[in-house]
Tab-separated table of C-alpha atoms and ligand atoms in Angstrom:
chain	number	residue	atom	x	y	z
A	1	MET	CA	74.232	52.735	210.907
A	2	SER	CA	72.826	50.819	214.078
A	3	ALA	CA	69.425	50.473	214.916
A	4	THR	CA	69.325	53.851	216.870
A	5	ASP	CA	70.559	56.252	214.289
A	6	PHE	CA	68.318	58.761	212.885
A	7	ALA	CA	68.993	57.417	209.253
A	8	SER	CA	67.559	54.008	210.289
A	9	LEU	CA	63.859	55.567	210.997
A	10	PRO	CA	61.374	54.291	208.218
A	11	GLN	CA	59.803	58.083	208.169
A	12	GLN	CA	56.382	56.415	207.084
A	13	ASN	CA	53.722	56.020	209.933
A	14	VAL	CA	55.546	58.215	212.226
A	15	LEU	CA	57.591	61.544	210.519
A	16	VAL	CA	60.478	62.879	212.539
A	17	LYS	CA	62.668	66.108	212.120
A	18	ILE	CA	64.923	68.083	214.424
A	19	GLU	CA	65.006	71.792	214.246
A	20	ASP	CA	66.902	74.306	216.725
A	21	GLY	CA	66.966	71.370	219.353
A	22	ILE	CA	63.217	70.550	218.949
A	23	ALA	CA	62.262	67.042	217.678
A	24	TRP	CA	58.901	67.289	216.091
A	25	VAL	CA	57.221	63.679	216.256
A	26	SER	CA	54.284	63.353	213.877
A	27	LEU	CA	51.878	60.249	213.756
A	28	ASN	CA	51.130	60.096	210.001
A	29	ARG	CA	48.342	58.460	208.861
A	30	PRO	CA	46.414	61.719	208.069
A	31	SER	CA	43.953	60.300	205.791
A	32	LYS	CA	42.725	57.610	208.690
A	33	ARG	CA	43.032	61.081	211.134
A	34	ASN	CA	46.242	59.479	212.732
A	35	ALA	CA	44.476	56.486	214.284
A	36	ILE	CA	47.060	54.155	216.061
A	37	ASN	CA	47.762	50.980	214.249
A	38	PRO	CA	50.663	48.604	214.618
A	39	GLY	CA	52.620	50.467	212.055
A	40	ILE	CA	52.605	53.353	214.457
A	41	VAL	CA	53.033	51.499	217.470
A	42	PHE	CA	56.277	49.878	216.531
A	43	GLU	CA	57.627	52.900	214.643
A	44	MET	CA	57.169	54.953	217.674
A	45	VAL	CA	59.409	52.461	219.861
A	46	GLN	CA	61.852	53.109	217.512
A	47	VAL	CA	61.622	56.779	217.198
A	48	LEU	CA	61.523	57.009	221.047
A	49	ASP	CA	64.979	54.703	221.080
A	50	VAL	CA	66.771	56.769	218.422
A	51	LEU	CA	65.663	60.222	219.926
A	52	GLU	CA	66.792	59.282	223.382
A	53	ALA	CA	70.427	58.797	222.071
A	54	ASP	CA	70.293	61.958	219.669
A	55	ASP	CA	72.050	65.009	221.282
A	56	SER	CA	70.478	67.216	218.638
A	57	ALA	CA	66.874	66.359	220.101
A	58	LYS	CA	66.718	68.452	223.602
A	59	VAL	CA	63.052	68.553	223.701
A	60	VAL	CA	60.374	66.073	221.953
A	61	VAL	CA	56.925	67.473	220.519
A	62	MET	CA	54.356	64.857	219.738
A	63	THR	CA	51.721	65.916	217.175
A	64	GLY	CA	49.369	64.866	214.307
A	65	SER	CA	49.988	65.240	210.672
A	66	GLY	CA	46.893	66.888	208.621
A	67	ASP	CA	44.086	68.070	210.724
A	68	ALA	CA	43.939	65.384	213.366
A	69	PHE	CA	46.409	64.645	216.614
A	70	SER	CA	45.150	61.016	216.958
A	71	ALA	CA	41.685	59.580	216.436
A	72	GLY	CA	42.735	56.952	218.963
A	73	MET	CA	43.378	53.357	218.699
A	74	ASP	CA	42.939	52.062	214.862
A	75	LEU	CA	39.264	50.008	215.642
A	76	LYS	CA	39.999	47.730	212.543
A	77	GLU	CA	43.944	47.331	212.509
A	78	TYR	CA	44.985	47.568	216.333
A	79	PHE	CA	41.463	45.869	217.598
A	80	ARG	CA	39.668	43.782	215.166
A	81	GLU	CA	42.507	42.431	213.153
A	82	PRO	CA	44.794	41.391	215.902
A	83	ASP	CA	41.941	40.140	218.157
A	84	ALA	CA	41.442	37.456	215.549
A	85	GLY	CA	44.804	36.464	215.268
A	86	SER	CA	47.409	34.821	217.371
A	87	PRO	CA	47.207	35.702	221.182
A	88	ILE	CA	50.915	36.070	221.471
A	89	ALA	CA	51.020	38.518	218.534
A	90	ARG	CA	48.039	40.455	220.199
A	91	GLU	CA	49.880	40.730	223.504
A	92	ARG	CA	53.160	41.858	222.048
A	93	LEU	CA	51.247	44.465	220.222
A	94	ASN	CA	49.549	45.556	223.401
A	95	ARG	CA	52.982	45.555	225.190
A	96	ALA	CA	54.812	48.074	222.277
A	97	ASN	CA	51.877	50.074	222.485
A	98	SER	CA	52.075	50.558	226.444
A	99	ALA	CA	55.780	51.125	226.012
A	100	TRP	CA	55.713	54.230	223.671
A	101	GLN	CA	52.291	55.409	224.726
A	102	TRP	CA	53.016	55.624	228.700
A	103	ARG	CA	55.659	53.300	230.183
A	104	ARG	CA	58.772	55.154	228.221
A	105	LEU	CA	56.929	58.399	227.629
A	106	MET	CA	56.195	59.145	231.196
A	107	HIS	CA	59.823	58.834	232.055
A	108	TYR	CA	61.310	59.891	229.007
A	109	PRO	CA	64.689	61.285	229.751
A	110	LYS	CA	64.120	64.537	227.743
A	111	PRO	CA	61.153	66.903	228.289
A	112	THR	CA	58.065	65.752	226.135
A	113	ILE	CA	55.223	68.415	225.095
A	114	ALA	CA	52.056	67.420	223.308
A	115	MET	CA	51.016	69.623	220.373
A	116	VAL	CA	47.131	68.984	220.359
A	117	ASN	CA	46.269	70.082	216.444
A	118	GLY	CA	43.073	68.483	215.993
A	119	TRP	CA	40.733	65.413	216.832
A	120	CYS	CA	41.965	63.809	219.971
A	121	PHE	CA	39.852	60.649	220.973
A	122	GLY	CA	40.086	57.690	223.354
A	123	GLY	CA	43.699	56.069	223.188
A	124	ALA	CA	45.229	59.172	222.048
A	125	PHE	CA	44.444	60.585	225.945
A	126	GLN	CA	47.291	58.103	227.062
A	127	PHE	CA	50.068	59.696	225.079
A	128	LEU	CA	48.824	63.222	225.555
A	129	CYS	CA	48.483	62.424	229.348
A	130	ALA	CA	52.139	60.883	229.441
A	131	CYS	CA	53.693	63.731	227.758
A	132	ASP	CA	54.820	66.416	230.226
A	133	LEU	CA	53.377	69.578	228.884
A	134	ALA	CA	50.579	69.950	226.360
A	135	VAL	CA	49.284	72.936	223.985
A	136	ALA	CA	46.307	72.629	221.937
A	137	ALA	CA	44.469	74.733	219.172
A	138	ASP	CA	41.359	76.338	220.569
A	139	ASP	CA	39.597	74.181	217.553
A	140	ALA	CA	40.953	71.006	218.537
A	141	SER	CA	38.361	68.625	219.684
A	142	PHE	CA	38.563	65.917	222.326
A	143	GLY	CA	36.556	63.077	223.696
A	144	LEU	CA	36.621	60.036	225.377
A	145	SER	CA	34.661	58.477	222.806
A	146	GLU	CA	34.894	54.719	224.127
A	147	ILE	CA	31.332	54.453	225.728
A	148	ASN	CA	29.882	55.448	222.228
A	149	TRP	CA	30.941	52.447	220.674
A	150	GLY	CA	30.426	49.793	223.709
A	151	ILE	CA	33.867	49.844	225.364
A	152	ILE	CA	35.344	51.306	228.684
A	153	PRO	CA	38.450	53.857	228.433
A	154	ALA	CA	40.949	50.894	228.891
A	155	GLY	CA	44.487	50.347	228.526
A	156	ILE	CA	45.616	53.134	230.832
A	157	VAL	CA	43.331	56.058	229.326
A	158	THR	CA	40.987	56.024	232.593
A	159	LYS	CA	43.830	55.845	234.826
A	160	SER	CA	45.405	59.036	232.940
A	161	VAL	CA	42.303	60.692	232.668
A	162	ALA	CA	41.738	60.310	236.652
A	163	ALA	CA	45.156	61.780	237.392
A	164	ALA	CA	44.787	64.771	235.021
A	165	LEU	CA	41.169	65.818	235.753
A	166	GLN	CA	38.903	66.239	238.735
A	167	GLN	CA	36.460	63.469	239.330
A	168	ARG	CA	33.335	65.060	238.008
A	169	LYS	CA	34.914	66.299	234.961
A	170	ALA	CA	36.532	62.919	234.601
A	171	LEU	CA	33.483	61.063	235.198
A	172	TYR	CA	31.243	63.256	232.995
A	173	TYR	CA	33.461	62.799	229.788
A	174	ILE	CA	34.146	59.334	230.324
A	175	MET	CA	30.358	58.307	230.987
A	176	THR	CA	28.763	61.037	228.324
A	177	GLY	CA	31.571	60.711	225.353
A	178	ASP	CA	30.730	64.658	224.913
A	179	THR	CA	33.518	66.185	222.856
A	180	PHE	CA	35.157	69.239	224.213
A	181	ASP	CA	37.364	72.024	222.797
A	182	GLY	CA	40.674	73.499	223.291
A	183	PRO	CA	39.847	76.294	226.125
A	184	GLU	CA	37.601	73.702	228.230
A	185	ALA	CA	40.774	71.222	227.946
A	186	GLU	CA	42.789	74.185	229.639
A	187	LYS	CA	40.242	74.886	231.963
A	188	ILE	CA	40.125	71.223	233.218
A	189	GLY	CA	43.927	70.738	233.337
A	190	LEU	CA	44.263	68.440	230.606
A	191	VAL	CA	46.450	70.697	228.429
A	192	ASN	CA	48.620	73.774	229.871
A	193	PHE	CA	47.416	76.397	226.998
A	194	SER	CA	44.795	76.543	224.529
A	195	VAL	CA	45.788	79.205	221.912
A	196	PRO	CA	44.105	80.252	218.371
A	197	ARG	CA	45.756	77.527	215.751
A	198	ALA	CA	48.226	80.306	214.393
A	199	GLU	CA	49.855	80.903	217.631
A	200	MET	CA	50.142	76.944	218.363
A	201	LYS	CA	53.391	76.196	217.002
A	202	PRO	CA	55.162	79.586	218.008
A	203	LYS	CA	53.878	78.956	221.391
A	204	VAL	CA	55.373	75.200	221.752
A	205	VAL	CA	58.587	76.777	220.244
A	206	ALA	CA	58.554	79.384	223.169
A	207	LEU	CA	57.669	76.597	225.579
A	208	ALA	CA	60.412	74.549	224.530
A	209	LYS	CA	63.173	77.205	224.557
A	210	LYS	CA	62.273	77.996	227.949
A	211	LEU	CA	63.056	74.197	228.755
A	212	MET	CA	66.139	74.453	226.959
A	213	GLU	CA	67.791	76.966	229.102
A	214	LYS	CA	67.346	74.484	232.138
A	215	ASN	CA	69.838	71.998	233.083
A	216	PRO	CA	68.763	68.517	231.323
A	217	HIS	CA	69.947	66.250	233.598
A	218	VAL	CA	67.958	67.828	236.645
A	219	LEU	CA	64.911	68.042	234.335
A	220	ARG	CA	64.843	64.434	233.831
A	221	ALA	CA	65.310	63.786	237.985
A	222	CYS	CA	62.408	66.538	238.262
A	223	LYS	CA	59.922	64.633	236.116
A	224	MET	CA	60.971	60.909	237.744
A	225	GLY	CA	60.400	62.508	241.044
A	226	TYR	CA	57.269	64.070	240.570
A	227	HIS	CA	55.615	60.690	238.958
A	228	TYR	CA	56.898	58.192	241.665
A	229	ALA	CA	56.667	60.335	244.698
A	230	ARG	CA	52.952	60.814	243.769
A	231	ASP	CA	52.385	57.307	244.393
A	232	MET	CA	54.358	56.992	247.766
A	233	THR	CA	53.430	57.854	251.388
A	234	TRP	CA	54.920	60.961	252.636
A	235	ASP	CA	57.627	59.833	254.428
A	236	MET	CA	58.799	57.632	251.638
A	237	ALA	CA	58.326	60.472	249.586
A	238	ALA	CA	60.801	62.377	251.650
A	239	GLU	CA	63.200	59.681	251.534
A	240	TYR	CA	63.009	59.205	247.877
A	241	LEU	CA	63.325	62.770	246.884
A	242	THR	CA	66.025	63.647	249.485
A	243	SER	CA	67.880	60.655	247.908
A	244	LYS	CA	67.221	61.494	244.306
A	245	LEU	CA	68.409	65.279	244.897
A	246	ASP	CA	71.611	63.985	246.143
A	247	ALA	CA	72.124	61.481	243.359
A	248	ALA	CA	71.205	64.129	240.949
A	249	LYS	CA	73.713	66.525	241.982
A	250	PHE	CA	76.399	63.930	242.380
A	251	ARG	CA	75.608	62.561	238.562
A	252	ASP	CA	75.028	65.957	237.188
A	253	PRO	CA	77.803	66.313	234.512
A	254	GLU	CA	77.541	70.076	234.245
A	255	LYS	CA	77.608	70.329	238.093
A	256	GLY	CA	74.520	72.708	237.985
A	257	ALA	CA	74.183	73.106	241.678
A	258	VAL	CA	77.617	74.631	242.209
A	259	LYS	CA	77.119	76.928	239.230
A	260	GLY	CA	73.933	78.354	240.552
A	261	MET	CA	75.013	79.076	243.960
A	262	THR	CA	78.453	80.691	242.674
A	263	GLN	CA	76.635	82.791	240.278
A	264	PHE	CA	73.747	83.919	242.967
A	265	LEU	CA	75.819	84.026	246.055
A	266	ASP	CA	79.613	84.910	244.919
A	267	GLU	CA	79.400	86.593	241.543
A	268	LYS	CA	75.568	88.128	241.922
A	269	SER	CA	75.191	87.632	238.287
A	270	TYR	CA	71.641	86.378	238.456
A	271	ARG	CA	68.327	85.511	240.548
A	272	PRO	CA	67.371	82.068	240.732
A	273	GLY	CA	63.721	83.168	241.317
A	274	LEU	CA	63.785	84.791	238.037
A	275	GLY	CA	65.498	82.829	235.676
A	276	ALA	CA	68.070	79.943	235.344
A	277	TYR	CA	71.657	80.121	235.804
A	278	ARG	CA	73.987	80.512	232.914
A	279	ARG	CA	74.585	77.232	231.472
A	280	ASP	CA	77.946	77.893	229.572
B	301	ACO	N1	39.977	53.775	213.842
B	301	ACO	C1	40.042	53.500	212.621
B	301	ACO	N2	39.613	54.169	211.431
B	301	ACO	C2	39.438	55.375	211.776
B	301	ACO	C3	39.451	55.732	213.397
B	301	ACO	C4	39.727	54.884	214.252
B	301	ACO	N3	39.814	55.162	215.377
B	301	ACO	N4	39.172	57.070	213.204
B	301	ACO	C5	39.082	57.314	211.870
B	301	ACO	N5	39.230	56.660	211.101
B	301	ACO	C6	39.086	56.201	209.634
B	301	ACO	C7	37.721	56.228	208.814
B	301	ACO	O1	37.303	54.643	209.030
B	301	ACO	C8	37.959	56.659	207.666
B	301	ACO	O2	38.567	55.632	206.878
B	301	ACO	P1	37.912	55.689	205.369
B	301	ACO	O3	38.244	56.763	204.542
B	301	ACO	O4	38.856	54.427	204.807
B	301	ACO	O5	36.517	55.385	205.016
B	301	ACO	C9	39.094	57.709	207.742
B	301	ACO	O6	39.585	57.451	208.927
B	301	ACO	C10	38.350	59.327	207.878
B	301	ACO	O7	37.343	59.135	209.089
B	301	ACO	P2	36.352	60.045	208.661
B	301	ACO	O8	35.413	59.562	209.952
B	301	ACO	O9	35.454	60.063	207.458
B	301	ACO	O10	36.612	61.670	209.145
B	301	ACO	P3	36.044	62.607	209.635
B	301	ACO	O11	36.797	63.770	209.441
B	301	ACO	O12	34.661	62.725	209.257
B	301	ACO	O13	35.770	62.257	211.088
B	301	ACO	C11	36.496	61.545	213.492
B	301	ACO	C12	36.395	62.493	212.117
B	301	ACO	C13	35.272	62.403	214.241
B	301	ACO	C14	37.667	61.394	214.159
B	301	ACO	C15	35.795	60.438	213.030
B	301	ACO	O14	36.680	59.701	211.938
B	301	ACO	C16	35.496	59.514	214.137
B	301	ACO	O15	34.719	59.350	214.858
B	301	ACO	N6	36.785	58.495	214.594
B	301	ACO	C17	36.693	57.607	215.605
B	301	ACO	C18	37.418	58.480	216.722
B	301	ACO	C19	37.154	57.248	218.009
B	301	ACO	O16	36.162	57.355	218.778
B	301	ACO	N7	38.363	56.992	218.927
B	301	ACO	C20	38.602	56.264	219.929
B	301	ACO	C21	38.861	54.841	219.052
B	301	ACO	S1	38.625	53.859	220.724
B	301	ACO	C22	39.982	53.973	221.864
B	301	ACO	O17	41.164	54.733	221.268
B	301	ACO	C23	40.537	52.839	222.529
């Protein structure tokens, strides 16, 4: 058994199960509303390593056990206690947290969906925004509550929110700390869909299945292309994306572009405008 085996996962602060290609990853401190403590941080890093290498996990869904998605960073175990301890341990914790919450997650080689099942505050916005797509329950409650206890939304929260929301909305929620519900989160672009709670999981499964019909190698290149090109000049982005397209075609083990073209132009067996080519 290696450190990247599924069986090596502690399954304590983070629960993971894989069903029909979907890896369900749940922050698991329901009695603390899934507030992110060092236990979650270090286990999440391990979970992302394991799922990256596990071929049975095609799409990763991030959610929370119980009624909360996540109440953000744990004020006691992530801030007060480490702040009073060794500076090196403090730095390592920050680094590990940045790793799972956005550095790794944003460029994760597999598609990721956040399923916001309840409370979502502060630091939870980091991994919510780093997931590719997001579905919320209508009665989920979101808030940038940092202002309410005297800090700014730090880590990468403010930058994540600035990328996802319009300026007026972002500043309103940053400066007031007001909560908002799932429909508002959909309206302002923080999640793709807000649905009644009973429809949330089926919606996520349907979305995951749609992604599983696509070429996984190209999906990964699409994500990376999006995130990197966004911060480049237009000329640089054109160069980079053209090279990325060539590299993706060259490295694609299933040679999707050839299949797609053959099935459309020669076999006339599908319409690329209306669905994916046959991957068999
Ligand atoms: N950090 C540490 N402990 C927390 C956190 C947190 N972020 N959130 C909840 N808890 C703990 C509570 O202290 C309580 O512990 P206890 O049972 O030992 O007393 C337990 O979780 C349950 O919390 P309650 O407040 O009793 O639960 P309730 O359902 O009434 O309220 C809510 C839920 C609204 C999420 C509330 O707990 C809350 O406001 N939490 C803080 C949310 C927040 O502001 N997060 C941002 C943190 S800052 C950042 O992330 C950068």
